[in-house]
């Protein structure tokens, strides 16, 4: 495994009215498996369908309906586990988590409490070049999603849509190793990136494909280290869980608010009560979910409708053999093979599509040059126009063609930018455009000599100045470039100008 | 011997959303205690080193391929709903 070296940052410290406090954050990320059909039924998972149309009798919990597991979903959870370097449990089991809610027709969620499919793994969270946090993953289990309740369509009624009911989720549970709001966002971003490389989750937070429950507690400096040494949670403060957030911005704001709330409470002589809270983005605060107070007794028991899930090591090995190169390895390879900075490598490997695009451009070409053009010209332009790499008007082959024309000296860097503009607006073959529009760089010394001679002859006063001050020679180069429409090779022009003026290079 | 007190019986009934009249609670608690005590006899069997049996026949969990084979009948899904509007189940307001 290729890895870049990194060091871990200090935790975020918040100064209360009296003392200093550190944050301790754990996360449960619910990632929707990128499957066509649901975990235990053949209904579709397509987002945005007409209400209650992607619902089977199994999802609606009609009497006598039995769940049958979607093998693809199991495979995706195993893939995700392998991508997080986690242990895969060949024996796992499904349990019922019992609670009542209108959008849960079964009255229970099928989940895996006692024997999860995936055991301990880890995520390296990138924070800055050379700085990262290793976050331990406790487990990943498969479970059903619930339906959706809509509260704002009628003053007296809630509307329930069961389309999401029974969709497969991977619940990825971290250890409390995240130490600041920024790290929490970076952790989700990294999970998202890895799962998108693996193709196991589309990572679309807006559509709810990725949601997080966040547990927050605060402790005095040093207490966390004692927890890590001993594994004893009593060194940590009492935690509160903030439920169901699907925005990086809200997650960070909620953690910040919740930490400050707890600190103020403790410093006022109060005690943090372990509870479930909701973040209200309109008010920018968290509040207690009172309805959860007594409902926390989920009365888990093994689901009698499902046999244990037993998988074979050979199957796991085959999945492992099919894993793509993952972000950390790809970034390290970009740094090593193309000599680019870790920052640039991070930008280019951020999305699986952009990394593939870059590799297609860089193949057989100057990697640094490809990185420079990829990041500055193409990605910069895409960002400004709000386009994804998949919608880029300039293909990898076209951008590669531009680089080839520069490498062979046929066009200058300045002309290359013009050519890029033409490709962006009109498309076409770079070499043909250069030939058809006379954009080829003038390297013919006769033509350059003639142009230089003309400018020198027309500007005797400037010639005097240049002989007194060689820096003025640049003015002549500029004039020649202008006269040739930017097509002259600037180095060649410079050499001729200096020679003609009799200035030593 | 397990002892389910009245408070526990009330709580279990509430969690199961089963309405039990106050005067029926002592009897329910007694019955639940008796059931648990009966089941506890199983605890007397020494199962040290015995794998839990999950099926009476040697079966593997049945799997299906990831294909859309069901759904697309919202009218059937909503057929039994006491109230349905615009394709949704309409239920008494639940707000956090």
XYZ file of C-alpha atoms in Angstrom:
601
model
C 0.000 0.000 0.000
C 1.372 3.351 -1.081
C 0.972 6.012 1.570
C 2.250 9.486 2.125
C 3.762 10.290 5.489
C 1.681 12.559 7.672
C 1.504 13.877 11.211
C -1.587 14.308 13.359
C -2.757 17.808 14.307
C -3.483 19.085 17.802
C -7.162 18.857 18.769
C -9.404 21.874 18.633
C -9.370 23.676 21.980
C -12.248 25.914 23.038
C -11.754 28.389 25.840
C -14.717 28.438 28.149
C -15.365 31.196 30.666
C -13.068 29.452 33.162
C -11.093 26.672 31.541
C -9.938 25.176 28.292
C -11.787 22.281 26.711
C -11.110 19.776 23.975
C -13.664 18.297 21.591
C -14.245 14.572 21.168
C -16.419 13.569 18.238
C -17.646 10.240 16.926
C -19.760 9.689 13.845
C -22.272 7.239 12.496
C -22.464 7.736 8.764
C -25.379 6.243 6.876
C -24.357 5.612 3.291
C -26.939 4.442 0.807
C -25.744 1.442 -1.179
C -25.657 2.228 -4.910
C -28.034 -0.606 -5.779
C -30.942 -0.752 -8.211
C -33.317 -2.458 -5.799
C -33.831 -2.484 -2.048
C -32.038 -4.533 0.607
C -34.837 -7.054 1.119
C -37.259 -6.386 -1.750
C -37.266 -5.933 -5.522
C -38.643 -2.368 -5.422
C -36.627 0.379 -7.103
C -34.324 2.779 -5.258
C -34.608 5.579 -7.843
C -34.622 8.992 -6.177
C -37.490 11.392 -6.799
C -40.116 8.874 -7.941
C -43.861 9.479 -7.451
C -44.770 8.938 -3.776
C -45.273 5.314 -2.741
C -44.526 3.972 -6.226
C -41.170 2.382 -5.312
C -42.811 0.270 -2.657
C -43.415 -3.476 -2.645
C -45.700 -5.379 -0.302
C -42.551 -6.368 1.632
C -41.624 -2.702 2.202
C -45.184 -1.879 3.212
C -44.944 -4.717 5.777
C -48.046 -6.501 4.550
C -48.762 -9.655 6.583
C -46.932 -12.741 5.387
C -44.299 -10.908 3.360
C -40.757 -12.183 3.861
C -37.440 -10.428 3.262
C -34.932 -11.866 0.751
C -31.495 -10.266 0.843
C -29.972 -8.470 -2.149
C -26.550 -10.076 -2.655
C -25.198 -7.016 -4.469
C -25.794 -4.931 -1.327
C -23.805 -7.420 0.747
C -21.002 -7.216 -1.798
C -20.957 -3.404 -1.659
C -20.700 -3.410 2.129
C -17.809 -5.877 1.900
C -16.136 -3.707 -0.759
C -16.528 -0.650 1.445
C -15.084 -2.583 4.375
C -12.083 -3.670 2.328
C -11.631 -0.069 1.149
C -11.415 0.993 4.808
C -8.898 -1.802 5.482
C -11.431 -3.434 7.750
C -11.917 -6.973 8.956
C -14.733 -8.791 7.116
C -16.868 -11.078 9.243
C -17.741 -14.267 7.365
C -20.588 -14.775 9.830
C -23.015 -11.956 10.466
C -26.617 -11.750 11.479
C -29.644 -9.490 11.246
C -31.540 -8.165 14.238
C -34.758 -6.270 14.660
C -34.580 -2.809 16.193
C -38.096 -2.124 17.411
C -39.697 1.308 17.484
C -42.867 2.991 16.316
C -42.948 5.728 13.762
C -45.403 6.367 10.914
C -42.713 5.997 8.245
C -41.639 2.566 9.539
C -44.503 0.226 8.636
C -42.819 -2.922 10.009
C -42.560 -1.412 13.460
C -38.904 -2.440 13.407
C -35.808 -1.801 11.358
C -33.790 -4.809 10.222
C -30.209 -4.019 11.239
C -27.120 -5.816 12.550
C -26.411 -5.108 16.204
C -24.678 -8.171 17.575
C -22.853 -9.543 14.536
C -22.058 -6.835 11.958
C -20.802 -7.733 8.481
C -17.688 -5.559 8.758
C -15.440 -5.127 11.791
C -12.631 -2.714 12.654
C -11.032 -0.555 9.987
C -9.637 2.938 9.601
C -9.841 6.118 7.572
C -6.966 8.496 6.995
C -8.568 11.941 7.009
C -6.636 14.488 4.936
C -6.529 17.914 6.560
C -3.645 19.648 4.772
C -0.571 18.433 2.890
C 1.357 16.318 5.392
C -1.348 16.635 8.051
C -3.933 13.939 8.626
C -5.991 12.215 11.300
C -6.249 8.461 11.486
C -9.852 7.729 12.523
C -10.636 4.214 13.673
C -13.771 2.614 12.310
C -15.502 0.362 14.810
C -17.825 -1.460 12.427
C -19.987 -1.298 9.321
C -23.352 -2.991 9.241
C -26.160 -3.283 6.730
C -29.608 -1.995 7.601
C -32.862 -0.745 6.129
C -33.661 2.897 5.640
C -36.997 4.261 6.896
C -39.571 6.165 4.848
C -39.973 9.898 4.661
C -42.426 12.044 6.578
C -43.389 15.440 5.238
C -44.752 17.840 7.809
C -45.392 21.017 5.868
C -48.107 19.992 3.398
C -51.010 20.193 5.814
C -51.454 21.987 9.156
C -52.904 18.944 10.911
C -51.405 16.000 9.065
C -48.035 14.495 8.267
C -47.652 12.907 4.823
C -45.754 9.653 4.537
C -43.885 8.381 1.469
C -42.459 4.865 1.738
C -40.243 5.017 -1.372
C -37.105 5.086 0.759
C -38.369 2.388 3.120
C -36.132 -0.651 2.936
C -33.372 0.931 0.847
C -30.000 -0.555 1.851
C -27.794 1.562 4.089
C -24.270 0.927 5.265
C -23.911 2.342 8.756
C -20.270 3.206 9.250
C -19.514 3.732 12.938
C -16.330 5.548 13.919
C -14.515 5.582 17.232
C -14.481 8.983 18.967
C -11.256 9.966 17.189
C -12.429 13.152 15.470
C -11.248 16.284 17.274
C -12.757 19.342 15.555
C -15.730 20.359 13.390
C -13.388 20.680 10.384
C -12.109 17.146 10.928
C -15.697 15.895 11.048
C -16.391 17.422 7.642
C -13.082 16.117 6.278
C -13.887 12.641 7.613
C -17.186 12.531 5.735
C -15.506 13.936 2.642
C -12.907 11.169 2.799
C -15.496 8.422 3.308
C -17.447 9.842 0.392
C -14.342 9.920 -1.779
C -13.408 6.323 -0.960
C -16.950 5.055 -1.573
C -17.160 6.927 -4.868
C -13.846 5.363 -5.945
C -15.280 1.981 -4.943
C -18.626 2.724 -6.572
C -20.499 1.519 -3.481
C -22.349 4.795 -2.710
C -22.994 7.769 -4.968
C -22.237 10.137 -2.080
C -25.013 12.561 -2.991
C -25.626 14.368 0.293
C -28.417 16.546 -1.061
C -30.507 13.491 -1.960
C -29.737 11.931 1.413
C -27.400 9.210 0.103
C -24.997 10.215 2.851
C -26.234 11.295 6.281
C -24.560 11.476 9.645
C -25.376 11.179 13.319
C -22.700 12.939 15.345
C -21.844 12.337 19.008
C -20.155 15.233 20.737
C -18.566 15.495 24.153
C -16.003 17.807 25.727
C -13.141 17.045 28.109
C -10.231 18.783 29.791
C -6.895 18.711 27.944
C -5.106 15.409 28.555
C -8.249 13.421 29.348
C -8.582 12.157 25.793
C -5.029 10.822 25.819
C -5.798 8.914 29.015
C -8.823 7.398 27.243
C -6.661 6.350 24.284
C -4.061 4.771 26.575
C -6.558 2.880 28.718
C -9.579 2.489 26.443
C -11.600 3.647 29.441
C -14.473 5.891 28.334
C -14.884 7.312 31.841
C -12.053 9.719 31.040
C -14.350 11.356 28.473
C -17.293 13.649 29.075
C -20.949 12.668 28.706
C -21.892 12.696 25.053
C -24.909 13.930 23.158
C -25.943 12.613 19.797
C -27.101 14.981 17.060
C -29.252 13.081 14.595
C -29.585 12.911 10.874
C -27.620 15.705 9.199
C -26.853 15.768 5.482
C -24.872 18.963 5.048
C -21.188 19.484 5.814
C -21.915 23.056 6.840
C -24.681 22.087 9.264
C -22.598 19.270 10.734
C -19.803 21.691 11.566
C -22.155 24.348 12.907
C -24.017 21.783 15.022
C -20.790 20.439 16.579
C -19.565 23.943 17.334
C -22.861 24.917 18.956
C -23.196 21.670 20.893
C -19.635 21.853 22.280
C -20.153 25.417 23.478
C -23.513 24.497 24.995
C -21.941 21.652 26.959
C -18.998 23.784 28.119
C -21.292 26.573 29.332
C -23.470 24.008 31.105
C -20.535 22.355 32.904
C -18.875 25.640 33.858
C -22.180 26.803 35.350
C -22.097 23.782 37.618
C -24.564 21.751 35.570
C -24.280 18.293 34.076
C -24.541 17.134 30.488
C -27.371 14.654 30.123
C -26.830 11.907 27.591
C -29.570 12.453 25.028
C -30.490 12.693 21.381
C -30.648 16.181 19.922
C -31.680 17.743 16.639
C -29.907 20.560 14.860
C -32.154 23.422 13.808
C -30.379 25.188 10.932
C -32.754 28.164 11.036
C -31.826 28.952 14.625
C -28.306 27.579 14.455
C -28.793 25.525 17.624
C -29.384 21.978 18.807
C -32.362 20.964 20.897
C -33.439 17.878 22.751
C -35.633 15.349 20.930
C -38.029 14.753 23.790
C -39.905 12.034 21.923
C -36.774 9.893 22.005
C -36.497 9.966 25.777
C -38.479 6.880 26.548
C -38.367 5.259 23.125
C -34.674 4.412 23.399
C -35.543 0.868 24.449
C -35.244 -0.799 21.056
C -35.641 -4.383 22.361
C -33.251 -5.802 19.786
C -33.556 -9.468 18.981
C -32.352 -11.689 16.110
C -34.661 -11.351 13.102
C -36.513 -14.658 12.874
C -37.190 -14.142 9.154
C -33.525 -14.267 8.176
C -30.891 -16.963 8.566
C -27.409 -15.798 9.504
C -25.484 -14.278 6.606
C -22.572 -16.591 5.939
C -20.111 -15.649 3.220
C -17.005 -17.422 1.962
C -13.426 -16.201 2.206
C -12.912 -16.928 -1.529
C -15.747 -14.528 -2.338
C -14.212 -11.842 -0.136
C -10.816 -12.461 -1.771
C -12.353 -12.070 -5.222
C -13.910 -8.742 -4.188
C -10.570 -7.639 -2.726
C -8.850 -8.502 -6.011
C -11.330 -6.324 -7.911
C -10.814 -3.167 -5.827
C -9.623 -0.131 -7.767
C -6.651 1.965 -6.718
C -7.906 4.026 -3.776
C -7.451 7.777 -3.196
C -4.478 7.589 -0.793
C -2.530 5.281 -3.095
C -3.412 7.291 -6.174
C -2.367 10.556 -4.555
C 0.944 9.047 -3.450
C 1.517 7.686 -6.954
C 0.797 11.088 -8.546
C 3.377 12.674 -6.249
C 5.921 9.956 -6.991
C 5.383 9.435 -10.722
C 4.569 12.929 -11.896
C 6.668 14.911 -9.435
C 3.718 17.105 -8.483
C 3.041 18.619 -5.080
C 0.865 16.759 -2.585
C -1.637 19.593 -2.899
C -1.920 19.225 -6.681
C -2.080 15.443 -6.359
C -4.908 15.889 -3.856
C -6.860 18.144 -6.214
C -6.418 15.814 -9.179
C -7.308 12.651 -7.257
C -10.227 14.177 -5.330
C -12.893 12.766 -7.609
C -12.544 9.450 -9.338
C -13.663 10.978 -12.641
C -11.195 13.872 -12.532
C -8.352 11.490 -11.632
C -9.194 9.295 -14.625
C -9.362 12.394 -16.840
C -5.982 13.570 -15.647
C -4.396 10.159 -16.170
C -5.680 10.095 -19.731
C -4.127 13.521 -20.355
C -0.841 12.679 -18.606
C -0.342 9.271 -20.256
C 2.881 9.438 -22.254
C 3.213 13.192 -21.642
C 4.896 15.528 -19.181
C 2.992 14.886 -15.925
C 3.796 18.267 -14.395
C 2.617 20.067 -17.499
C -0.531 17.932 -17.575
C -1.168 18.720 -13.888
C -0.642 22.420 -14.478
C -3.082 22.518 -17.383
C -5.517 20.191 -15.723
C -5.742 22.224 -12.518
C -5.249 25.797 -13.742
C -6.919 25.829 -17.114
C -9.462 23.047 -17.139
C -10.553 22.621 -13.485
C -10.421 26.365 -12.939
C -12.686 26.935 -15.912
C -15.044 24.099 -14.951
C -15.340 25.522 -11.438
C -16.104 29.001 -12.690
C -18.817 27.674 -14.975
C -20.165 25.264 -12.338
C -19.566 22.188 -14.496
C -18.622 18.648 -13.467
C -15.674 16.994 -15.169
C -18.084 14.673 -16.980
C -19.636 17.719 -18.691
C -16.305 19.223 -19.756
C -16.518 20.606 -23.303
C -12.802 19.806 -23.721
C -12.020 16.087 -23.673
C -8.872 14.467 -22.301
C -7.799 13.676 -25.865
C -8.230 17.317 -26.905
C -6.325 18.666 -23.919
C -3.620 16.071 -24.584
C -3.472 17.322 -28.177
C -2.845 20.872 -26.939
C 0.011 19.637 -24.733
C 1.498 17.691 -27.663
C 1.481 20.803 -29.865
C 3.251 22.758 -27.129
C 5.764 19.990 -26.519
C 6.682 19.815 -30.197
C 7.159 23.586 -30.295
C 4.383 24.070 -32.828
C 2.514 26.477 -30.578
C 3.588 28.709 -27.710
C 2.018 28.654 -24.255
C 0.101 31.791 -25.085
C -1.320 30.345 -28.294
C -2.120 27.180 -26.382
C -4.464 29.203 -24.183
C -6.164 30.647 -27.256
C -6.439 27.143 -28.683
C -7.977 25.949 -25.413
C -10.586 28.708 -25.690
C -11.456 27.635 -29.228
C -11.743 23.989 -28.164
C -13.920 24.993 -25.218
C -16.289 27.073 -27.371
C -16.262 25.212 -30.677
C -14.639 21.818 -30.163
C -12.613 20.207 -32.938
C -9.200 18.641 -33.403
C -6.374 20.755 -31.888
C -3.820 20.019 -34.636
C -6.321 20.731 -37.420
C -7.393 24.002 -35.813
C -3.782 25.142 -35.503
C -3.112 24.285 -39.153
C -6.368 25.748 -40.492
C -6.135 29.016 -38.595
C -2.445 29.642 -39.035
C -1.714 29.468 -35.327
C 1.558 27.617 -35.742
C 4.445 29.241 -33.938
C 6.983 30.960 -36.180
C 10.317 29.300 -35.515
C 11.617 30.089 -39.000
C 14.560 32.340 -38.188
C 14.301 34.192 -41.504
C 10.790 35.371 -40.720
C 11.783 36.326 -37.196
C 14.901 38.158 -38.412
C 12.752 40.161 -40.823
C 10.262 41.123 -38.152
C 13.014 42.139 -35.724
C 14.791 44.170 -38.399
C 11.598 46.050 -39.182
C 10.945 47.016 -35.560
C 14.547 48.055 -34.924
C 14.627 50.171 -38.081
C 11.430 51.943 -37.124
C 12.502 52.804 -33.554
C 16.008 54.297 -33.451
C 15.365 56.105 -30.144
C 14.412 52.834 -28.419
C 17.558 51.221 -29.819
C 19.697 53.847 -28.079
C 17.850 53.273 -24.827
C 18.255 49.527 -25.079
C 21.986 49.766 -25.657
C 22.248 51.900 -22.516
C 19.875 49.707 -20.542
C 19.615 46.063 -21.772
C 16.309 45.625 -19.929
C 14.614 47.712 -22.604
C 15.328 44.878 -25.073
C 12.181 43.253 -23.704
C 10.192 46.021 -25.352
C 11.448 44.867 -28.769
C 10.522 41.263 -28.004
C 7.037 42.434 -27.090
C 6.695 44.424 -30.304
C 7.802 41.483 -32.426
C 5.370 39.171 -30.663
C 2.610 41.694 -31.317
C 3.551 42.052 -34.953
C 3.483 38.262 -35.449
C 0.191 37.805 -33.643
C 1.889 35.939 -30.818
C 2.983 33.165 -33.138
C 6.722 33.778 -32.954
C 8.683 31.618 -30.581
C 9.536 34.055 -27.756
C 12.944 32.491 -27.002
C 13.937 32.701 -30.659
C 12.787 36.332 -30.870
C 14.717 37.220 -27.726
C 17.922 35.718 -29.106
C 17.595 37.592 -32.415
C 16.771 40.908 -30.711
C 19.820 40.669 -28.421
C 22.099 39.750 -31.290
C 20.820 42.591 -33.464
C 21.193 45.141 -30.697
C 24.616 43.818 -29.884
C 23.731 43.065 -26.290
C 25.451 40.190 -24.514
C 22.982 37.558 -23.367
C -37.424 -16.695 38.822
C -38.269 -13.591 36.821
C -40.491 -10.975 38.376
C -42.198 -8.513 36.047
C -43.603 -5.724 38.170
C -46.594 -3.605 37.237
C -44.420 -0.712 36.127
C -42.476 -2.917 33.708
C -45.704 -4.389 32.344
C -47.028 -0.874 31.731
C -43.825 0.102 29.967
C -43.741 -3.000 27.758
C -47.382 -2.441 26.803
C -46.642 1.161 25.900
C -43.559 0.248 23.826
C -45.700 -2.278 21.929
C -48.462 0.329 21.568
C -50.978 -2.015 23.195
C -53.530 -0.296 25.365
C -53.904 -2.117 28.685
C -56.415 -0.932 31.270
C -54.900 -0.044 34.642
C -56.815 -2.815 36.438
C -55.557 -5.402 33.929
C -51.885 -4.594 34.606
C -51.368 -6.762 37.750
C -52.728 -9.807 35.943
C -50.598 -9.081 32.872
C -47.492 -8.700 35.034
C -48.206 -12.080 36.687
C -48.690 -13.779 33.322
C -45.503 -12.305 31.851
C -43.591 -13.415 34.955
C -44.964 -16.934 34.608
C -44.004 -17.088 30.909
C -40.475 -15.892 31.593
C -40.063 -18.259 34.507
C -41.231 -21.144 32.321
C -38.763 -20.211 29.593
C -35.955 -19.862 32.112
C -35.960 -23.631 32.549
C -33.980 -23.673 29.296
C -31.181 -21.975 31.208
C -30.646 -25.188 33.158
C -29.325 -26.979 30.079
C -25.556 -26.959 29.780
C -24.829 -25.572 26.270
C -21.128 -24.996 26.804
C -19.399 -25.414 23.436
C -22.662 -25.996 21.520
C -23.177 -23.858 18.412
C -26.539 -22.037 18.460
C -28.920 -23.676 16.011
C -30.420 -21.172 13.587
C -32.384 -23.547 11.382
C -33.756 -27.060 11.625
C -32.593 -27.793 8.096
C -29.064 -27.113 6.801
C -30.009 -24.055 4.796
C -28.024 -21.116 3.534
C -29.578 -17.641 3.611
C -31.399 -17.224 0.312
C -30.066 -14.342 -1.816
C -31.494 -12.485 -4.777
C -29.861 -10.557 -7.629
C -30.017 -6.756 -7.667
C -32.901 -6.227 -10.058
C -36.090 -4.168 -9.913
C -38.860 -6.766 -9.934
C -41.536 -5.237 -7.741
C -43.360 -2.022 -6.870
C -45.054 0.560 -9.114
C -48.491 0.016 -7.593
C -49.039 2.954 -5.213
C -52.809 2.422 -5.331
C -52.376 -1.073 -3.864
C -49.974 0.211 -1.210
C -52.451 2.924 -0.179
C -55.564 0.744 -0.512
C -55.863 0.059 3.216
C -54.795 3.485 4.417
C -57.396 5.185 6.621
C -56.447 8.430 4.912
C -54.339 9.023 1.817
C -53.846 12.242 -0.115
C -51.909 13.050 -3.256
C -50.256 9.662 -3.212
C -49.122 9.928 0.414
C -50.340 8.257 3.584
C -51.888 11.027 5.647
C -51.376 10.523 9.376
C -51.946 12.652 12.477
C -49.222 15.261 12.667
C -45.918 14.008 14.079
C -43.410 16.776 14.625
C -40.192 16.832 16.584
